[in-house]
């Protein structure tokens, strides 16, 4: 088959919304885009363990500690599925980890914000995992098979994460005045960074259009952001918290909520490395990687020995 035949076959698979598998021919730019996106996603799961992991030793009860431990472990699992999916594109997990630790690949900007109180565990579950679900549910139908299949399992666990966060906040809102104030303060800090998780506005998202044409992305950043706002506002009302946006209001004509403009300069700064915790997150990840070197060496030695027998 000629390259033109291969391309025509690839285009036909994409057009009928079928899946591309690792054995299939694919354009080099498609492969590179997927590696970048899946790696960034995997790194986000792993770095995302830190802000909440910070509170495991200070959980207010055994029940909360068990829930938080399970959630943070789930995120490690998500990272591992995604590194495995990425490896099917011809890059190794070791190389991906090096790219993260060297600052050559990114992770979600949201994890560069600090967690200042236990209410943040609830807010992250509700808003951050909630935003992740809006982004990730359409990825279950993404055009690359291993990525879509990993996302199906991940999304099931993310919905548990979202609910445990909401339940924690609801418990605090039924508590003392001080607890309610902690929840409000936490929501005030996390609302705008959660909206930024969907990425820059569509007119400033140069790769989006091509990713949509390839069936990697199924909806634009702004569509997903709107969906998240529409889902979240009624939940905030039930919870009894105020979302920190004076422009937030129902638009009966559009049948969507109108909302204010996130501070895109802040997002660019955090992506550039100037967020409140960028240096701390990477330093912690590097140390954990170095501390785990003996485990990787022992596992490799053990595998070698098994091969000789
Ligand atoms: Fe996750
Ligand atoms: Fe999660």
CSV table of C-alpha atoms and ligand atoms in Angstrom, one decimal:
chain,number,residue,atom,x,y,z
A,1,UNK,CA,0.0,0.0,0.0
A,2,UNK,CA,1.2,3.5,-0.7
A,3,UNK,CA,1.2,6.3,1.9
A,4,UNK,CA,-1.8,7.8,0.1
A,5,UNK,CA,-3.7,4.4,0.6
A,6,UNK,CA,-2.7,4.3,4.3
A,7,UNK,CA,-3.9,7.9,4.8
A,8,UNK,CA,-7.2,7.2,3.0
A,9,UNK,CA,-7.7,4.2,5.3
A,10,UNK,CA,-6.9,6.3,8.4
A,11,UNK,CA,-9.2,9.1,7.3
A,12,UNK,CA,-12.0,6.6,6.7
A,13,UNK,CA,-11.6,5.0,10.2
A,14,UNK,CA,-11.8,8.5,11.8
A,15,UNK,CA,-14.8,9.5,9.6
A,16,UNK,CA,-16.9,6.6,10.7
A,17,UNK,CA,-15.9,7.3,14.3
A,18,UNK,CA,-14.2,3.9,14.6
A,19,UNK,CA,-11.0,3.4,16.6
A,20,UNK,CA,-7.3,3.5,15.6
A,21,UNK,CA,-5.4,0.8,17.3
A,22,UNK,CA,-1.6,0.5,18.1
A,23,UNK,CA,-1.0,-1.9,15.1
A,24,UNK,CA,-2.7,0.6,12.6
A,25,UNK,CA,-0.8,3.1,10.5
A,26,UNK,CA,-1.3,6.6,11.7
A,27,UNK,CA,0.1,10.0,10.7
A,28,UNK,CA,3.2,11.0,12.6
A,29,UNK,CA,1.5,14.3,13.8
A,30,UNK,CA,-1.5,12.3,15.2
A,31,UNK,CA,0.9,10.0,17.1
A,32,UNK,CA,2.9,13.0,18.5
A,33,UNK,CA,-0.3,14.9,19.5
A,34,UNK,CA,-1.6,11.8,21.3
A,35,UNK,CA,1.8,11.2,23.1
A,36,UNK,CA,1.7,14.9,24.3
A,37,UNK,CA,-1.9,14.7,25.4
A,38,UNK,CA,-1.9,11.3,27.1
A,39,UNK,CA,1.5,12.0,28.8
A,40,UNK,CA,0.2,15.3,30.1
A,41,UNK,CA,-2.9,13.5,31.4
A,42,UNK,CA,-0.8,10.8,33.1
A,43,UNK,CA,1.5,13.3,34.7
A,44,UNK,CA,-1.5,15.2,36.0
A,45,UNK,CA,-2.8,12.1,37.7
A,46,UNK,CA,0.6,11.5,39.4
A,47,UNK,CA,1.3,15.2,40.4
A,48,UNK,CA,-2.4,15.5,41.4
A,49,UNK,CA,-1.7,13.1,44.3
A,50,UNK,CA,0.3,15.7,46.1
A,51,UNK,CA,-2.1,18.5,47.0
A,52,UNK,CA,-4.5,16.0,48.7
A,53,UNK,CA,-1.8,13.6,49.9
A,54,UNK,CA,-0.7,16.6,52.0
A,55,UNK,CA,-3.8,16.0,54.2
A,56,UNK,CA,-3.7,12.2,54.7
A,57,UNK,CA,-1.8,12.5,57.9
A,58,UNK,CA,-4.2,15.1,59.2
A,59,UNK,CA,-7.6,13.7,58.3
A,60,UNK,CA,-10.2,14.6,60.9
A,61,UNK,CA,-11.5,11.0,61.3
A,62,UNK,CA,-10.6,7.4,60.4
A,63,UNK,CA,-13.4,7.4,57.8
A,64,UNK,CA,-12.2,10.5,56.1
A,65,UNK,CA,-8.6,9.1,56.1
A,66,UNK,CA,-9.8,5.8,54.5
A,67,UNK,CA,-11.7,7.7,51.8
A,68,UNK,CA,-8.8,10.1,51.1
A,69,UNK,CA,-6.2,7.3,51.0
A,70,UNK,CA,-8.4,5.3,48.5
A,71,UNK,CA,-8.9,8.4,46.3
A,72,UNK,CA,-5.2,9.3,46.2
A,73,UNK,CA,-4.4,5.6,45.3
A,74,UNK,CA,-6.9,5.7,42.5
A,75,UNK,CA,-5.1,8.7,41.0
A,76,UNK,CA,-1.8,6.7,41.0
A,77,UNK,CA,-3.7,3.9,39.2
A,78,UNK,CA,-5.0,6.4,36.6
A,79,UNK,CA,-1.5,7.5,36.0
A,80,UNK,CA,-0.4,3.9,35.4
A,81,UNK,CA,-3.2,3.1,33.0
A,82,UNK,CA,-2.4,6.3,31.0
A,83,UNK,CA,1.4,5.7,30.9
A,84,UNK,CA,0.6,2.2,29.6
A,85,UNK,CA,-1.7,3.6,27.0
A,86,UNK,CA,1.0,6.1,26.0
A,87,UNK,CA,3.6,3.3,25.7
A,88,UNK,CA,1.6,1.7,22.9
A,89,UNK,CA,2.6,4.8,20.8
A,90,UNK,CA,6.2,3.8,20.9
A,91,UNK,CA,7.6,5.7,23.9
A,92,UNK,CA,8.6,4.2,27.2
A,93,UNK,CA,7.4,5.1,30.7
A,94,UNK,CA,11.0,5.9,31.7
A,95,UNK,CA,11.3,8.5,28.9
A,96,UNK,CA,7.9,10.1,29.8
A,97,UNK,CA,9.0,10.4,33.5
A,98,UNK,CA,12.2,12.0,32.3
A,99,UNK,CA,10.3,14.5,30.2
A,100,UNK,CA,8.1,15.4,33.2
A,101,UNK,CA,11.0,15.7,35.7
A,102,UNK,CA,13.0,17.8,33.1
A,103,UNK,CA,10.1,20.2,32.8
A,104,UNK,CA,9.7,19.3,29.1
A,105,UNK,CA,6.1,18.0,29.4
A,106,UNK,CA,3.3,19.7,31.4
A,107,UNK,CA,0.7,18.6,33.8
A,108,UNK,CA,-2.6,20.3,34.7
A,109,UNK,CA,-2.2,23.8,36.0
A,110,UNK,CA,-4.7,23.2,38.8
A,111,UNK,CA,-2.2,21.1,40.8
A,112,UNK,CA,0.1,24.1,41.2
A,113,UNK,CA,-2.3,25.6,43.8
A,114,UNK,CA,-1.8,24.9,47.5
A,115,UNK,CA,-4.3,23.0,49.8
A,116,UNK,CA,-4.7,25.2,52.9
A,117,UNK,CA,-7.5,23.4,54.8
A,118,UNK,CA,-9.3,20.1,54.9
A,119,UNK,CA,-12.2,21.8,53.1
A,120,UNK,CA,-9.9,21.8,50.1
A,121,UNK,CA,-10.1,18.0,50.0
A,122,UNK,CA,-13.9,18.4,49.5
A,123,UNK,CA,-13.6,21.3,47.0
A,124,UNK,CA,-11.0,19.4,44.9
A,125,UNK,CA,-13.3,16.4,44.8
A,126,UNK,CA,-16.3,18.5,43.9
A,127,UNK,CA,-14.8,21.1,41.5
A,128,UNK,CA,-11.5,19.7,40.2
A,129,UNK,CA,-12.6,16.1,39.8
A,130,UNK,CA,-16.0,17.5,38.6
A,131,UNK,CA,-14.2,19.5,35.9
A,132,UNK,CA,-12.0,16.4,35.1
A,133,UNK,CA,-15.2,14.4,34.5
A,134,UNK,CA,-16.6,17.0,32.0
A,135,UNK,CA,-13.3,16.8,30.1
A,136,UNK,CA,-12.9,13.0,30.3
A,137,UNK,CA,-16.3,11.5,29.7
A,138,UNK,CA,-16.1,12.5,26.0
A,139,UNK,CA,-12.6,11.0,25.9
A,140,UNK,CA,-14.1,7.6,26.4
A,141,UNK,CA,-15.1,7.9,22.7
A,142,UNK,CA,-11.8,9.3,21.6
A,143,UNK,CA,-10.4,7.9,18.3
A,144,UNK,CA,-7.3,6.1,19.8
A,145,UNK,CA,-8.4,2.8,21.3
A,146,UNK,CA,-6.1,2.3,24.3
A,147,UNK,CA,-6.7,5.9,25.4
A,148,UNK,CA,-10.5,5.6,25.2
A,149,UNK,CA,-10.5,2.3,27.0
A,150,UNK,CA,-8.3,3.6,29.9
A,151,UNK,CA,-10.7,6.6,30.2
A,152,UNK,CA,-13.8,4.3,30.7
A,153,UNK,CA,-12.4,2.9,33.9
A,154,UNK,CA,-10.9,6.2,35.0
A,155,UNK,CA,-14.3,8.0,34.6
A,156,UNK,CA,-16.0,5.5,36.9
A,157,UNK,CA,-13.6,6.2,39.6
A,158,UNK,CA,-13.7,10.0,39.0
A,159,UNK,CA,-17.4,10.0,39.7
A,160,UNK,CA,-16.7,8.5,43.1
A,161,UNK,CA,-14.1,11.2,43.7
A,162,UNK,CA,-16.6,13.9,42.8
A,163,UNK,CA,-19.3,12.5,45.2
A,164,UNK,CA,-17.0,12.1,48.1
A,165,UNK,CA,-15.9,15.7,47.8
A,166,UNK,CA,-19.5,16.9,47.6
A,167,UNK,CA,-20.5,14.8,50.6
A,168,UNK,CA,-17.6,16.1,52.6
A,169,UNK,CA,-18.6,19.7,51.8
A,170,UNK,CA,-22.2,19.0,52.6
A,171,UNK,CA,-21.2,17.6,56.0
A,172,UNK,CA,-19.2,20.7,56.7
A,173,UNK,CA,-22.0,23.0,55.6
A,174,UNK,CA,-24.3,21.3,58.1
A,175,UNK,CA,-21.7,21.9,60.8
A,176,UNK,CA,-20.5,25.0,62.6
A,177,UNK,CA,-20.3,28.6,61.4
A,178,UNK,CA,-16.5,28.1,61.3
A,179,UNK,CA,-16.8,25.0,59.1
A,180,UNK,CA,-19.1,26.8,56.7
A,181,UNK,CA,-16.6,29.7,56.4
A,182,UNK,CA,-13.8,27.2,55.6
A,183,UNK,CA,-15.9,25.7,52.8
A,184,UNK,CA,-16.7,29.2,51.3
A,185,UNK,CA,-13.1,30.3,51.6
A,186,UNK,CA,-12.0,27.1,49.8
A,187,UNK,CA,-14.6,27.5,47.0
A,188,UNK,CA,-13.5,31.1,46.5
A,189,UNK,CA,-9.9,30.0,45.9
A,190,UNK,CA,-10.7,27.0,43.6
A,191,UNK,CA,-13.5,28.3,41.5
A,192,UNK,CA,-11.5,30.2,38.9
A,193,UNK,CA,-8.6,27.8,38.6
A,194,UNK,CA,-11.2,25.0,38.0
A,195,UNK,CA,-12.6,26.9,35.1
A,196,UNK,CA,-9.1,27.3,33.7
A,197,UNK,CA,-8.7,23.5,33.7
A,198,UNK,CA,-10.6,23.5,30.4
A,199,UNK,CA,-7.7,25.4,28.8
A,200,UNK,CA,-7.6,28.7,27.0
A,201,UNK,CA,-10.6,30.1,25.2
A,202,UNK,CA,-11.3,28.5,21.8
A,203,UNK,CA,-9.9,31.4,19.8
A,204,UNK,CA,-6.6,31.0,21.6
A,205,UNK,CA,-6.4,27.2,21.4
A,206,UNK,CA,-4.4,26.5,18.2
A,207,UNK,CA,-4.2,22.7,18.5
A,208,UNK,CA,-7.9,22.2,19.3
A,209,UNK,CA,-9.3,22.3,15.8
A,210,UNK,CA,-6.9,19.6,14.5
A,211,UNK,CA,-7.5,17.4,17.6
A,212,UNK,CA,-11.3,17.7,16.9
A,213,UNK,CA,-10.8,16.8,13.2
A,214,UNK,CA,-8.8,13.7,14.3
A,215,UNK,CA,-11.5,12.7,16.8
A,216,UNK,CA,-9.1,13.0,19.7
A,217,UNK,CA,-11.2,15.8,21.2
A,218,UNK,CA,-15.0,15.7,20.8
A,219,UNK,CA,-15.9,19.1,22.2
A,220,UNK,CA,-14.1,22.5,22.3
A,221,UNK,CA,-12.6,24.0,25.5
A,222,UNK,CA,-15.4,26.6,25.7
A,223,UNK,CA,-18.2,24.1,25.2
A,224,UNK,CA,-16.8,21.9,28.0
A,225,UNK,CA,-16.4,24.9,30.3
A,226,UNK,CA,-20.0,26.0,29.7
A,227,UNK,CA,-21.2,22.4,30.5
A,228,UNK,CA,-19.2,22.4,33.8
A,229,UNK,CA,-20.7,25.8,34.8
A,230,UNK,CA,-24.2,24.6,34.0
A,231,UNK,CA,-23.8,21.4,36.0
A,232,UNK,CA,-22.1,23.1,39.0
A,233,UNK,CA,-24.3,26.2,39.7
A,234,UNK,CA,-27.3,24.2,40.9
A,235,UNK,CA,-25.0,22.0,43.0
A,236,UNK,CA,-23.6,25.1,44.7
A,237,UNK,CA,-27.2,26.3,45.4
A,238,UNK,CA,-28.0,23.0,47.1
A,239,UNK,CA,-24.8,23.2,49.1
A,240,UNK,CA,-25.4,26.8,50.1
A,241,UNK,CA,-22.1,28.2,48.9
A,242,UNK,CA,-21.6,31.4,46.8
A,243,UNK,CA,-19.6,31.1,43.6
A,244,UNK,CA,-17.2,34.1,43.5
A,245,UNK,CA,-18.4,35.5,40.1
A,246,UNK,CA,-20.7,38.6,40.1
A,247,UNK,CA,-21.5,38.0,36.4
A,248,UNK,CA,-22.9,34.5,37.0
A,249,UNK,CA,-26.6,34.5,35.9
A,250,UNK,CA,-29.0,32.3,34.1
A,251,UNK,CA,-29.5,33.3,30.5
A,252,UNK,CA,-33.0,32.1,29.5
A,253,UNK,CA,-32.4,32.8,25.8
A,254,UNK,CA,-29.3,30.7,25.5
A,255,UNK,CA,-30.5,28.2,28.2
A,256,UNK,CA,-27.1,28.4,29.8
A,257,UNK,CA,-25.5,30.3,32.6
A,258,UNK,CA,-23.5,33.4,31.7
A,259,UNK,CA,-20.3,33.8,33.6
A,260,UNK,CA,-17.3,36.1,33.9
A,261,UNK,CA,-13.9,35.8,32.2
A,262,UNK,CA,-11.2,33.8,34.0
A,263,UNK,CA,-7.9,35.6,34.4
A,264,UNK,CA,-6.1,34.1,31.4
A,265,UNK,CA,-2.8,35.9,32.3
A,266,UNK,CA,-2.9,33.9,35.6
A,267,UNK,CA,-3.3,30.7,33.6
A,268,UNK,CA,-0.4,31.6,31.3
A,269,UNK,CA,1.8,32.4,34.3
A,270,UNK,CA,1.0,29.1,36.0
A,271,UNK,CA,1.6,27.1,32.8
A,272,UNK,CA,5.0,29.0,32.4
A,273,UNK,CA,6.0,27.7,35.8
A,274,UNK,CA,5.1,30.7,37.9
A,275,UNK,CA,2.2,29.3,39.9
A,276,UNK,CA,2.3,29.2,43.7
A,277,UNK,CA,3.5,25.5,43.9
A,278,UNK,CA,5.2,24.6,40.6
A,279,UNK,CA,8.7,24.3,42.0
A,280,UNK,CA,7.5,22.5,45.1
A,281,UNK,CA,5.5,19.9,43.1
A,282,UNK,CA,8.4,19.0,40.7
A,283,UNK,CA,10.9,18.9,43.5
A,284,UNK,CA,8.7,16.5,45.5
A,285,UNK,CA,8.2,14.3,42.4
A,286,UNK,CA,12.0,14.3,41.7
A,287,UNK,CA,12.7,13.3,45.3
A,288,UNK,CA,10.0,10.5,45.2
A,289,UNK,CA,11.5,9.3,41.9
A,290,UNK,CA,15.1,9.2,43.4
A,291,UNK,CA,13.9,7.5,46.6
A,292,UNK,CA,12.2,4.8,44.5
A,293,UNK,CA,15.3,4.0,42.4
A,294,UNK,CA,16.2,1.0,44.6
A,295,UNK,CA,12.7,-0.5,44.0
A,296,UNK,CA,13.1,-0.2,40.2
A,297,UNK,CA,16.6,-1.7,40.4
A,298,UNK,CA,15.4,-4.6,42.6
A,299,UNK,CA,12.4,-5.3,40.3
A,300,UNK,CA,14.7,-5.3,37.2
A,301,UNK,CA,17.2,-7.6,38.9
A,302,UNK,CA,14.4,-9.9,40.0
A,303,UNK,CA,13.0,-10.0,36.4
A,304,UNK,CA,16.5,-10.8,35.0
A,305,UNK,CA,16.9,-13.7,37.5
A,306,UNK,CA,13.6,-15.2,36.5
A,307,UNK,CA,14.7,-15.1,32.9
A,308,UNK,CA,17.8,-17.3,33.6
A,309,UNK,CA,15.9,-20.1,35.3
B,1,LIG,FE1,-7.8,10.7,38.2
B,2,LIG,FE1,-9.9,12.0,40.6
